[in-house]
């Protein structure tokens, strides 16, 4: 369970999050929607510790993150951040695959070097995950040889390889053309059916309707609506 | 292959152009004396780095040149009815510059040697000197005997008479200035110094750590004139005769404390004395296998110094770039200062400071000093190359790495650096090519590498064309394959980047 409690954040003088409080339940798919600049991506990045916030608190499965004045986290914060990141995997709009590694190596990398999984074990697991996202034949391709949709599916497999308790997706389909979008949405739908906890930042109504159990609308840094997808949209 | 053909053509054009320039320089139709009288000025070449008492800046007003050779030049000019004008030129290359026509005569402690007699026309001498051997005080192993110097490191000036004498017996260590040989002798980098007594008296003897071992032979300073200007040579002979006869030469030499019994013979100098002084002219040896072997050894030194310097510059540059980007405010500022200072000052100066300046506290050998000096300088450039490479890694990849639970350090090691280093390879290769050529600077700290070998040989064989082309060819043979590799890598990386941008 992820609890966001009265979080505030400003970039310089511009307020991005203005006292946001939200709960994300285990096993549910939540969609964060709203106009651009409404604060939805920032909220997602705060949960993962990629952005710090000025006031309030965020709790991820009992791990508590408080406000911070600087970008350089303290030693204690760093431990909390890493623990949170192991619980909440993240997928970005622009994929962020490691250019110098093949699809398979991208997926194996963190289990081996962060979790200490034996390479042979990590490799078998990575093959399974690539098959799960529909790319069993592309495991030796480098990111530059993959289409956008394929890259995003590898990125999802890479996040899943760490066995996160929740998956945070920041505009996962925005950079893709419609055909590629469908591939990625298909993968997300399968994950939702298997009971994964997901928070998806998106501005696409179709994605919300098709996958989400719950929708939250952020505007000017405030929660302006929350409820079932049909209600919020 | 067409590329080879283009390259060959370019080389031919360059050589033809060079020969054309040489031919132009040789057209001096008017006789020397008439030309000087017409211009009203006689230009004489020398090197101020030779220092006191030859030609040097007046300590009271450094713009004004003084020295016994300045006085002699003025006296001769007066006899010829013209004005004397000094032209500064690197000492080791005074004779080639005379042949080029940079000045009319050379007068700067130029010893009469067999090799030079075959190349220039010497006037009657204006000073007698002896080759004086000095060693550290109390070092009994150095005797005043050339053969006993076998295997010893003996400092001297490049292309001097002493250098000629030492070659083949001792291991000559060559310098461009008169202070440095004695400095290195005090510091224990050499076993002895063999130089003219005039230099030894002023720069060696005042050092209490050193002692005079003895004099090995006598020699003469004379004015060098182009062989195509015999009338000028004759006129200067007459002028020196007149100056000597009326006691002016003695007064000039006395003012610089150079007069002694040996100088007496300058007064009544005869044609027979001149013949004896000149000896049998030695024709220049052709470029032969021995020279080529020396060049290959020089190329080996160039390659060794460059490779080791780069091997130092790469890890040091990497540390500097990491300190600058991820080291926190203090380390980042220190690394920034290092880069700016090393890029903002000449590498020649850095080599001087490292080798001579630090000698009282840190006595580095010439080769280690060369490697460390060039390596530390190039580290500043490599740091910037890596910094650019690190910053070129997309932020999304770093955030992905952090989001996967990697620490900043692990993300740097596994994600950022492998890509940054790959992106840096073409630039690092290009820098290595530049370093190959910059390594010629280390000759100022007595390392004989390819370029220095070329200048020494050029004086030996009295030609710059052969040694120059050989030297250029060797540099080219080392740098061209590297350039090809760099371009190929660049193209490959560019292709990958384009593919990445397209998706």
XYZ file of C-alpha atoms in Angstrom:
736
model
C 0.000 0.000 0.000
C 1.254 3.454 -0.897
C 0.057 6.481 1.073
C 0.702 10.053 -0.012
C -0.080 12.425 2.833
C -0.392 16.181 2.295
C 2.654 16.412 0.002
C 3.781 19.844 -1.189
C 6.413 20.646 -3.761
C 7.449 23.785 -5.629
C 10.001 24.330 -8.414
C 11.417 27.760 -7.621
C 8.210 29.715 -7.023
C 5.890 27.514 -9.091
C 3.785 25.207 -6.898
C 3.561 21.747 -8.489
C 2.038 19.716 -5.662
C -0.233 21.618 -3.323
C -1.144 19.373 -0.399
C -1.799 16.122 -2.260
C -3.141 13.172 -0.283
C -3.865 9.850 -2.060
C -3.959 6.142 -1.220
C -3.006 3.438 -3.702
C -4.240 -0.010 -2.725
C -2.442 -3.306 -3.234
C -3.592 -5.316 -6.257
C -5.301 -2.333 -7.854
C -4.478 -0.371 -10.978
C -4.678 3.380 -10.396
C -4.519 5.984 -13.128
C -3.232 9.490 -12.491
C -4.851 11.797 -15.032
C -5.232 15.503 -15.606
C -3.867 18.306 -17.742
C -0.138 18.690 -18.504
C 1.644 20.440 -15.670
C -1.002 19.301 -13.228
C 1.588 17.496 -11.115
C 0.863 13.851 -11.915
C 4.355 12.923 -13.172
C 5.967 14.821 -10.310
C 3.862 12.891 -7.794
C 4.965 9.595 -9.345
C 8.617 10.671 -9.268
C 8.244 11.720 -5.607
C 6.979 8.262 -4.680
C 10.106 6.739 -6.235
C 12.417 9.347 -4.722
C 13.608 10.674 -8.079
C 12.244 14.033 -6.872
C 12.270 15.253 -3.286
C 9.339 17.196 -1.815
C 9.063 20.170 0.525
C 6.397 19.062 3.033
C 4.198 16.074 3.942
C 5.146 12.400 3.891
C 5.025 9.391 1.596
C 4.770 5.833 2.886
C 5.500 2.783 0.762
C 4.714 -0.503 2.532
C 5.752 0.928 5.886
C 8.849 2.741 4.565
C 8.481 6.455 5.288
C 9.976 9.243 3.213
C 9.921 12.773 4.642
C 10.495 16.176 3.086
C 14.019 17.266 2.107
C 15.572 20.641 1.442
C 18.448 19.441 -0.767
C 18.735 17.152 -3.757
C 21.555 15.208 -2.099
C 19.856 12.670 0.168
C 21.243 11.981 3.640
C 22.725 8.556 4.364
C 19.553 7.386 6.156
C 17.358 8.694 3.353
C 19.507 6.924 0.803
C 18.854 3.548 2.470
C 15.105 4.261 2.583
C 15.123 5.398 -1.045
C 16.820 2.232 -2.206
C 14.433 0.069 -0.216
C 11.457 1.932 -1.725
C 12.856 1.587 -5.226
C 13.159 -2.173 -4.749
C 9.456 -2.268 -3.844
C 8.275 0.110 -6.574
C 9.622 -0.481 -10.076
C 9.469 2.360 -12.556
C 8.842 2.627 -16.295
C 9.538 5.898 -18.119
C 8.011 7.589 -21.145
C 11.341 7.460 -22.989
C 12.173 3.871 -21.919
C 15.705 4.622 -20.645
C 17.109 1.287 -21.807
C 20.886 0.959 -21.395
C 22.203 1.561 -24.940
C 25.311 -0.585 -24.551
C 23.419 -3.711 -23.489
C 21.200 -6.134 -25.390
C 17.544 -6.533 -24.413
C 18.418 -9.616 -22.355
C 21.329 -7.868 -20.617
C 19.094 -4.904 -19.794
C 16.715 -7.231 -17.986
C 19.480 -9.235 -16.224
C 21.513 -6.245 -15.096
C 19.780 -5.154 -11.884
C 18.973 -8.640 -10.496
C 22.664 -9.570 -10.783
C 24.253 -6.338 -9.561
C 21.621 -5.083 -7.099
C 20.042 -8.263 -5.770
C 23.090 -10.487 -6.219
C 21.231 -13.137 -8.209
C 23.471 -15.716 -9.914
C 23.944 -14.740 -13.599
C 22.680 -18.071 -14.921
C 19.496 -17.749 -12.838
C 19.015 -14.124 -13.865
C 19.420 -15.090 -17.512
C 16.713 -17.769 -17.415
C 14.371 -15.408 -15.590
C 15.069 -12.632 -18.122
C 14.262 -14.973 -20.998
C 10.926 -15.816 -19.378
C 10.111 -12.127 -18.829
C 10.964 -11.210 -22.419
C 8.678 -14.018 -23.553
C 5.974 -12.689 -21.254
C 6.114 -9.239 -22.929
C 6.039 -10.906 -26.352
C 9.691 -10.473 -27.293
C 11.276 -13.936 -27.007
C 12.940 -13.499 -30.399
C 14.474 -10.070 -29.695
C 16.587 -10.896 -26.667
C 19.933 -10.271 -28.423
C 18.848 -7.011 -30.074
C 20.285 -3.725 -28.849
C 17.933 -0.852 -27.970
C 18.785 0.993 -31.210
C 17.567 -2.034 -33.169
C 14.179 -2.151 -31.400
C 11.026 -0.186 -32.195
C 9.641 2.162 -29.542
C 6.975 -0.341 -28.521
C 9.548 -3.105 -28.248
C 11.817 -0.897 -26.170
C 8.978 -0.063 -23.784
C 8.115 -3.738 -23.394
C 11.768 -4.513 -22.583
C 11.674 -1.676 -20.035
C 8.594 -3.265 -18.405
C 10.324 -6.656 -18.329
C 13.386 -4.988 -16.798
C 11.262 -3.455 -14.008
C 9.465 -6.770 -13.397
C 12.776 -8.614 -13.117
C 13.284 -6.965 -9.711
C 9.979 -8.456 -8.455
C 8.583 -5.106 -7.341
C 5.434 -4.983 -5.271
C 4.168 -2.111 -7.380
C 4.906 -0.783 -10.836
C 4.982 2.976 -11.436
C 4.489 3.879 -15.108
C 5.118 7.448 -16.264
C 3.290 8.062 -19.580
C 4.301 4.597 -20.838
C 2.482 4.905 -24.183
C 2.755 8.618 -24.957
C 5.797 8.361 -27.209
C 4.334 5.533 -29.306
C 2.248 5.416 -32.476
C -1.211 3.713 -32.143
C -0.112 0.275 -33.293
C 2.787 0.174 -30.823
C 0.528 1.562 -28.108
C -1.720 -1.473 -28.422
C 1.246 -3.821 -27.866
C 2.191 -2.094 -24.649
C -1.390 -1.743 -23.404
C -1.828 -5.464 -24.070
C 1.139 -6.260 -21.824
C -0.212 -3.950 -19.078
C -3.667 -5.537 -19.310
C -2.148 -8.988 -18.803
C -0.261 -7.732 -15.763
C -3.431 -6.175 -14.345
C -5.273 -9.481 -14.765
C -2.530 -11.224 -12.782
C -3.228 -8.835 -9.903
C -0.216 -6.479 -10.161
C -0.311 -3.200 -8.279
C 0.237 -0.380 -10.767
C 0.105 3.391 -10.838
C -0.085 4.737 -14.385
C 0.385 8.388 -15.249
C -1.372 8.931 -18.562
C -3.473 11.408 -20.469
C -5.062 8.784 -22.666
C -8.679 8.001 -21.775
C -8.575 4.645 -23.596
C -5.718 3.417 -21.407
C -7.573 4.473 -18.259
C -10.846 2.818 -19.281
C -9.193 -0.379 -20.421
C -6.847 -1.033 -17.488
C -7.532 1.115 -14.442
C -9.713 0.203 -11.451
C -9.454 3.666 -10.057
C -8.614 7.147 -11.364
C -7.323 10.298 -9.691
C -7.331 13.655 -11.447
C -4.680 16.238 -10.533
C -4.966 19.874 -11.592
C -2.705 22.716 -10.455
C -1.146 20.409 -7.878
C -4.429 19.449 -6.243
C -6.595 16.327 -6.360
C -9.769 17.558 -8.059
C -11.491 14.215 -8.612
C -11.112 10.582 -7.555
C -13.187 7.513 -8.153
C -13.945 4.937 -10.811
C -12.560 5.692 -14.287
C -15.986 6.509 -15.724
C -16.741 8.952 -12.896
C -13.452 10.819 -13.143
C -13.337 10.972 -16.930
C 42.878 2.505 -53.695
C 41.939 6.070 -54.543
C 42.555 7.337 -51.027
C 46.153 6.110 -51.185
C 46.645 7.810 -54.532
C 45.314 11.129 -53.245
C 47.575 10.849 -50.259
C 50.583 10.101 -52.436
C 49.806 13.089 -54.654
C 49.516 15.353 -51.625
C 52.888 14.144 -50.403
C 54.487 14.765 -53.810
C 53.020 18.278 -53.932
C 54.342 18.985 -50.444
C 57.846 17.789 -51.311
C 57.967 19.700 -54.606
C 56.783 22.823 -52.821
C 59.470 22.363 -50.201
C 62.195 21.966 -52.847
C 60.868 25.031 -54.639
C 61.181 27.083 -51.476
C 64.727 25.804 -50.967
C 65.653 26.840 -54.514
C 64.200 30.328 -53.984
C 66.215 30.781 -50.806
C 69.448 30.080 -52.654
C 69.196 32.873 -55.201
C 71.548 35.574 -53.893
C 73.029 37.102 -57.033
C 74.693 40.179 -55.520
C 78.014 39.647 -53.705
C 77.855 39.702 -49.914
C 79.877 42.835 -49.270
C 78.101 44.956 -51.890
C 74.741 43.804 -50.548
C 75.628 44.784 -46.989
C 77.068 48.151 -48.015
C 73.919 48.833 -50.052
C 71.692 47.971 -47.112
C 73.917 49.841 -44.678
C 73.531 47.050 -42.170
C 75.188 43.734 -41.393
C 72.885 41.189 -39.790
C 74.540 38.757 -37.413
C 72.906 35.689 -35.931
C 73.215 34.472 -32.353
C 71.232 33.083 -29.425
C 70.620 35.173 -26.315
C 70.067 31.908 -24.412
C 73.865 31.459 -24.589
C 73.876 34.250 -22.009
C 76.730 36.152 -20.463
C 79.399 37.016 -21.720
C 78.476 36.374 -25.395
C 75.236 38.238 -26.144
C 72.733 38.973 -23.410
C 70.248 41.514 -22.188
C 71.733 44.368 -20.152
C 70.541 43.762 -16.558
C 70.013 47.509 -16.197
C 67.851 47.800 -19.308
C 67.011 44.337 -20.650
C 65.967 45.714 -24.045
C 69.611 46.574 -24.762
C 71.988 43.770 -25.750
C 75.517 43.694 -24.379
C 78.370 41.171 -24.399
C 81.818 40.918 -25.977
C 80.360 39.684 -29.249
C 78.089 42.739 -29.414
C 81.165 44.930 -29.051
C 83.104 42.978 -31.693
C 80.124 43.092 -34.072
C 79.872 46.874 -33.627
C 83.639 47.276 -34.172
C 83.563 45.190 -37.361
C 80.508 47.046 -38.626
C 82.332 50.331 -38.063
C 85.296 49.050 -40.086
C 82.901 48.066 -42.924
C 81.109 51.397 -42.699
C 77.748 49.859 -41.789
C 75.571 49.258 -38.730
C 75.396 45.869 -36.927
C 71.992 44.299 -36.302
C 71.477 41.237 -34.086
C 69.095 38.465 -35.164
C 67.949 35.967 -32.532
C 68.137 32.300 -33.591
C 68.173 28.937 -31.796
C 71.899 28.169 -31.301
C 71.928 24.605 -32.615
C 70.458 25.834 -35.908
C 72.582 28.928 -36.494
C 74.401 27.416 -39.471
C 71.279 26.165 -41.296
C 69.714 29.587 -40.739
C 72.827 31.263 -42.159
C 72.480 29.068 -45.258
C 68.830 30.007 -45.536
C 69.835 33.665 -45.574
C 68.280 34.678 -42.238
C 71.379 36.782 -41.569
C 74.761 37.594 -43.167
C 77.089 36.073 -40.574
C 77.053 33.929 -37.437
C 79.003 35.062 -34.388
C 77.977 33.358 -31.164
C 80.638 31.127 -29.668
C 80.575 29.093 -32.878
C 83.546 26.752 -32.585
C 85.648 25.951 -35.637
C 84.996 22.241 -36.215
C 85.867 20.013 -39.172
C 82.199 19.463 -39.873
C 81.483 23.191 -39.978
C 84.594 24.000 -42.045
C 83.145 21.977 -44.890
C 79.921 23.907 -44.703
C 80.655 27.579 -43.981
C 83.578 29.903 -44.545
C 85.274 30.832 -41.253
C 87.024 34.191 -40.782
C 90.100 34.522 -38.567
C 89.248 33.783 -34.934
C 88.265 36.408 -32.387
C 88.666 34.259 -29.264
C 90.563 31.164 -28.101
C 88.931 28.776 -25.658
C 89.472 25.330 -24.137
C 87.039 22.503 -23.618
C 86.734 22.298 -19.845
C 85.540 19.195 -18.001
C 83.730 19.674 -14.693
C 82.399 17.134 -12.202
C 80.919 17.116 -8.725
C 83.462 18.092 -6.065
C 85.124 15.016 -4.622
C 84.153 12.717 -7.489
C 87.530 11.098 -8.178
C 86.186 8.763 -10.865
C 86.203 11.533 -13.501
C 89.625 12.108 -15.116
C 90.581 14.720 -17.741
C 90.703 12.107 -20.489
C 88.115 11.627 -23.200
C 88.546 7.845 -23.310
C 88.078 7.586 -19.547
C 84.604 9.091 -19.966
C 83.325 5.974 -21.682
C 79.891 5.061 -20.344
C 79.599 8.279 -18.300
C 76.726 10.680 -18.779
C 78.255 13.986 -19.803
C 76.182 17.110 -20.308
C 76.902 19.534 -23.147
C 75.222 21.704 -25.763
C 73.635 20.090 -28.805
C 75.810 20.244 -31.933
C 78.734 21.874 -30.103
C 82.402 20.915 -30.480
C 82.192 19.215 -27.086
C 79.209 17.184 -28.343
C 81.312 16.068 -31.359
C 84.131 15.043 -29.012
C 81.895 13.119 -26.640
C 80.019 11.185 -29.289
C 81.407 7.698 -29.632
C 82.992 7.620 -26.176
C 80.790 9.066 -23.442
C 76.993 9.225 -23.377
C 76.287 12.864 -24.261
C 73.252 14.480 -22.628
C 72.290 17.469 -24.727
C 70.887 20.809 -23.532
C 69.790 24.022 -25.201
C 70.871 26.405 -22.428
C 74.153 26.928 -20.534
C 72.690 26.902 -17.004
C 70.855 23.572 -17.182
C 73.869 21.259 -17.765
C 75.462 22.399 -14.473
C 72.128 22.312 -12.664
C 71.658 18.684 -13.669
C 75.265 17.882 -12.713
C 74.651 19.303 -9.225
C 71.439 17.283 -9.035
C 73.298 14.114 -9.925
C 71.489 13.488 -13.185
C 74.816 13.532 -15.082
C 78.412 12.560 -14.158
C 80.258 15.488 -15.774
C 79.847 18.504 -18.053
C 82.138 19.292 -20.979
C 81.815 22.849 -22.281
C 83.896 25.825 -23.331
C 85.940 27.300 -20.445
C 84.144 30.626 -20.938
C 80.840 28.935 -20.084
C 82.383 26.757 -17.363
C 83.938 29.781 -15.632
C 80.642 31.627 -15.463
C 78.020 28.918 -14.997
C 79.882 25.917 -13.539
C 82.775 27.194 -11.406
C 80.667 29.450 -9.119
C 78.751 26.401 -7.884
C 80.518 25.124 -4.737
C 79.241 21.576 -5.395
C 81.307 21.384 -8.611
C 84.998 21.304 -9.447
C 87.119 21.683 -12.583
C 88.606 18.352 -13.654
C 90.746 19.668 -16.501
C 90.909 20.984 -20.068
C 90.659 18.482 -22.928
C 91.589 20.595 -25.969
C 91.774 24.102 -27.351
C 89.469 25.612 -29.893
C 88.621 28.852 -31.656
C 85.567 31.021 -32.008
C 85.332 32.486 -35.489
C 82.713 34.227 -37.572
C 80.903 32.023 -40.091
C 80.132 33.453 -43.540
C 78.294 31.783 -46.430
C 80.847 30.258 -48.891
C 79.126 32.289 -51.631
C 80.234 35.538 -49.911
C 84.076 35.286 -50.105
C 84.490 39.066 -50.384
C 82.545 39.550 -47.156
C 84.748 36.980 -45.391
C 87.876 38.759 -46.630
C 86.570 42.158 -45.534
C 85.773 40.813 -42.044
C 89.260 39.215 -41.841
C 90.744 42.645 -42.554
C 88.412 44.281 -40.038
C 89.361 41.840 -37.250
C 93.030 42.352 -38.171
C 92.671 46.101 -37.789
C 90.741 45.801 -34.509
C 93.330 43.399 -33.115
C 96.296 45.477 -34.284
C 95.170 48.652 -32.550
C 94.502 46.834 -29.266
C 90.715 47.147 -29.411
C 90.103 43.383 -29.486
C 92.227 43.004 -26.332
C 90.284 45.774 -24.581
C 86.963 44.203 -25.549
C 88.010 40.762 -24.281
C 89.474 42.274 -21.111
C 86.213 44.037 -20.341
C 84.515 40.613 -20.317
C 87.436 39.074 -18.348
C 88.296 36.836 -21.294
C 91.823 37.951 -21.941
C 94.653 35.501 -21.141
C 97.966 34.432 -22.649
C 96.239 32.199 -25.149
C 94.530 35.209 -26.749
C 97.933 36.727 -27.711
C 98.077 34.704 -30.896
C 94.915 36.453 -32.160
C 96.962 39.638 -32.677
C 99.585 38.327 -35.057
C 97.318 35.768 -36.814
C 98.829 34.559 -40.101
C 97.536 32.715 -43.134
C 99.463 29.638 -41.906
C 97.640 29.872 -38.539
C 94.331 30.037 -40.399
C 95.179 26.927 -42.448
C 96.211 25.064 -39.305
C 93.011 26.124 -37.517
C 90.722 25.034 -40.353
C 92.438 21.644 -40.818
C 91.233 19.344 -43.550
C 87.612 20.033 -44.369
C 85.476 16.947 -43.858
C 82.820 16.334 -46.441
C 79.412 15.568 -44.985
C 78.633 11.886 -44.510
C 75.638 10.642 -46.498
C 72.564 9.390 -44.690
C 73.327 5.760 -44.036
C 72.063 2.739 -42.200
C 73.464 3.993 -38.912
C 71.398 7.145 -39.169
C 68.265 5.188 -40.005
C 68.850 3.002 -36.943
C 69.233 6.149 -34.805
C 65.984 7.467 -36.258
C 64.214 4.219 -35.499
C 65.505 4.424 -31.942
C 64.254 8.025 -31.754
C 60.870 6.860 -33.027
C 60.940 4.160 -30.365
C 61.540 6.782 -27.667
C 58.720 8.928 -29.101
C 56.366 5.953 -29.060
C 57.442 4.903 -25.560
C 57.059 8.388 -24.060
C 53.702 8.941 -25.790
C 52.281 5.548 -24.838
C 53.312 5.781 -21.195
C 52.114 9.402 -20.968
C 48.732 8.406 -22.389
C 48.577 5.426 -20.034
C 48.902 7.967 -17.220
C 46.598 10.578 -18.771
C 43.644 8.201 -19.265
C 43.074 7.047 -15.661
C 44.040 10.449 -14.237
C 41.696 12.205 -16.660
C 38.918 9.791 -15.705
C 39.401 10.513 -11.998
C 39.415 14.260 -12.703
C 36.202 14.108 -14.707
C 34.492 12.018 -12.008
C 35.700 14.404 -9.299
C 34.369 17.294 -11.321
C 30.923 15.783 -11.908
C 30.322 13.687 -8.790
C 32.996 14.626 -6.269
C 31.103 17.173 -4.210
C 31.862 20.902 -4.158
C 35.478 20.816 -2.870
C 36.811 18.029 -5.104
C 34.914 19.410 -8.079
C 36.534 22.807 -7.651
C 40.013 21.292 -7.225
C 39.596 19.153 -10.344
C 38.301 22.195 -12.249
C 41.338 24.217 -11.180
C 43.665 21.411 -12.258
C 42.099 21.269 -15.711
C 42.176 25.047 -16.198
C 45.759 25.460 -14.978
C 47.150 22.618 -17.079
C 45.245 23.698 -20.189
C 46.014 27.354 -19.624
C 49.811 27.140 -19.435
C 52.324 25.873 -22.035
C 53.341 22.243 -21.667
C 56.928 23.353 -22.314
C 56.831 25.447 -19.139
C 55.295 22.550 -17.199
C 58.117 20.256 -18.335
C 60.736 22.840 -17.305
C 59.196 23.288 -13.866
C 58.827 19.568 -13.294
C 62.368 18.730 -14.390
C 64.458 21.734 -13.310
C 62.157 23.603 -10.925
C 61.327 20.617 -8.715
C 64.845 19.148 -8.877
C 65.861 20.352 -5.362
C 63.031 18.318 -3.810
C 62.243 15.685 -6.452
C 64.996 14.414 -8.724
C 63.101 12.779 -11.548
C 65.034 11.145 -14.360
C 64.551 12.691 -17.800
C 62.335 9.903 -19.117
C 60.051 9.674 -16.052
C 59.809 13.481 -16.014
C 58.825 13.453 -19.694
C 56.165 10.796 -19.134
C 54.759 12.434 -15.996
C 54.882 15.952 -17.484
C 53.090 15.029 -20.695
C 50.754 12.625 -18.884
C 49.628 15.226 -16.358
C 49.125 17.781 -19.114
C 47.111 15.434 -21.310
C 45.074 14.287 -18.299
C 43.493 17.757 -18.301
C 42.378 17.281 -21.903
C 41.229 13.695 -21.321
C 39.198 14.887 -18.316
C 37.228 17.177 -20.603
C 36.758 14.427 -23.178
C 35.371 12.092 -20.518
C 33.235 14.827 -19.012
C 31.603 15.343 -22.395
C 31.212 11.565 -22.750
C 29.599 11.220 -19.323
C 27.245 14.102 -19.938
C 26.245 12.604 -23.302
C 24.674 9.571 -21.565
C 20.905 10.251 -21.551
C 19.455 11.200 -18.159
C 16.653 8.671 -18.625
C 19.214 5.845 -18.433
C 20.647 7.148 -15.169
C 17.163 7.540 -13.674
C 16.295 4.032 -14.849
C 19.390 2.698 -13.121
C 18.534 4.512 -9.877
C 14.903 3.392 -10.092
C 16.150 -0.198 -10.373
C 17.786 0.251 -6.977
C 21.343 0.949 -8.130
C 23.469 3.302 -6.066
C 24.938 6.315 -7.870
C 28.311 4.597 -7.845
C 26.982 1.359 -9.326
C 25.048 3.316 -11.959
C 28.254 5.149 -12.903
C 30.234 1.942 -13.122
C 27.712 -0.215 -14.956
C 25.733 2.258 -17.052
C 27.440 5.644 -17.456
C 31.152 4.899 -17.753
C 30.977 2.017 -20.267
C 29.073 4.313 -22.624
C 31.112 7.441 -21.851
C 34.384 5.609 -22.513
C 33.077 4.230 -25.799
C 31.995 7.692 -26.891
C 35.401 9.058 -25.898
C 37.478 6.558 -27.894
C 37.712 8.595 -31.147
C 38.703 11.756 -29.254
C 41.195 9.886 -27.112
C 42.739 8.406 -30.261
C 42.974 11.858 -31.832
C 44.582 13.167 -28.653
C 47.088 10.340 -28.784
C 48.068 11.397 -32.310
C 48.542 14.971 -31.050
C 50.575 13.618 -28.138
C 52.885 11.707 -30.512
C 53.832 15.042 -32.048
C 53.808 17.054 -28.799
C 56.231 14.542 -27.332
C 58.970 16.279 -29.367
C 58.873 18.963 -26.635
C 60.521 16.627 -24.145
C 63.859 17.242 -25.888
C 64.134 20.363 -23.698
C 64.636 18.047 -20.745
C 67.361 16.053 -22.551
C 65.260 13.190 -23.905
C 66.497 12.449 -27.432
C 63.328 11.496 -29.286
C 62.563 11.491 -32.999
C 62.598 15.241 -33.689
C 65.753 15.843 -31.656
C 67.424 12.946 -33.451
C 66.430 14.610 -36.702
C 67.990 17.982 -35.799
C 71.196 16.305 -34.617
C 71.452 14.253 -37.814
C 70.560 17.242 -39.980
C 73.582 19.089 -38.641
C 75.762 15.984 -39.160
C 74.844 15.411 -42.776
C 74.403 19.156 -43.398
C 71.001 18.797 -44.919
C 67.489 19.062 -43.602
C 65.711 17.476 -46.548
C 66.746 13.855 -46.047
C 66.481 13.729 -42.253
C 63.348 15.885 -42.376
C 61.539 13.584 -44.775
C 62.684 10.503 -42.878
C 61.460 12.031 -39.630
C 58.139 13.095 -41.177
C 57.741 9.629 -42.672
C 58.204 7.970 -39.294
C 55.725 10.291 -37.564
C 53.289 9.656 -40.384
C 53.749 5.894 -40.154
C 52.866 6.082 -36.456
C 49.937 8.493 -36.637
C 48.226 7.571 -39.920
C 47.000 4.102 -38.839
C 45.745 5.630 -35.582
C 43.908 8.329 -37.513
C 42.264 5.672 -39.665
C 41.149 3.735 -36.591
C 39.764 6.920 -34.992
C 37.759 7.772 -38.115
C 36.375 4.261 -38.403
C 35.282 4.268 -34.755
C 33.750 7.711 -35.180
C 31.727 6.508 -38.135
C 30.562 3.423 -36.267
C 29.453 5.440 -33.244
C 27.739 7.976 -35.455
C 25.791 5.177 -37.150
C 24.708 3.835 -33.772
C 23.635 7.270 -32.589
C 21.605 7.811 -35.733
C 19.916 4.438 -35.262
C 19.117 5.410 -31.676
C 17.705 8.771 -32.724
C 15.549 7.151 -35.401
C 13.567 4.972 -32.955
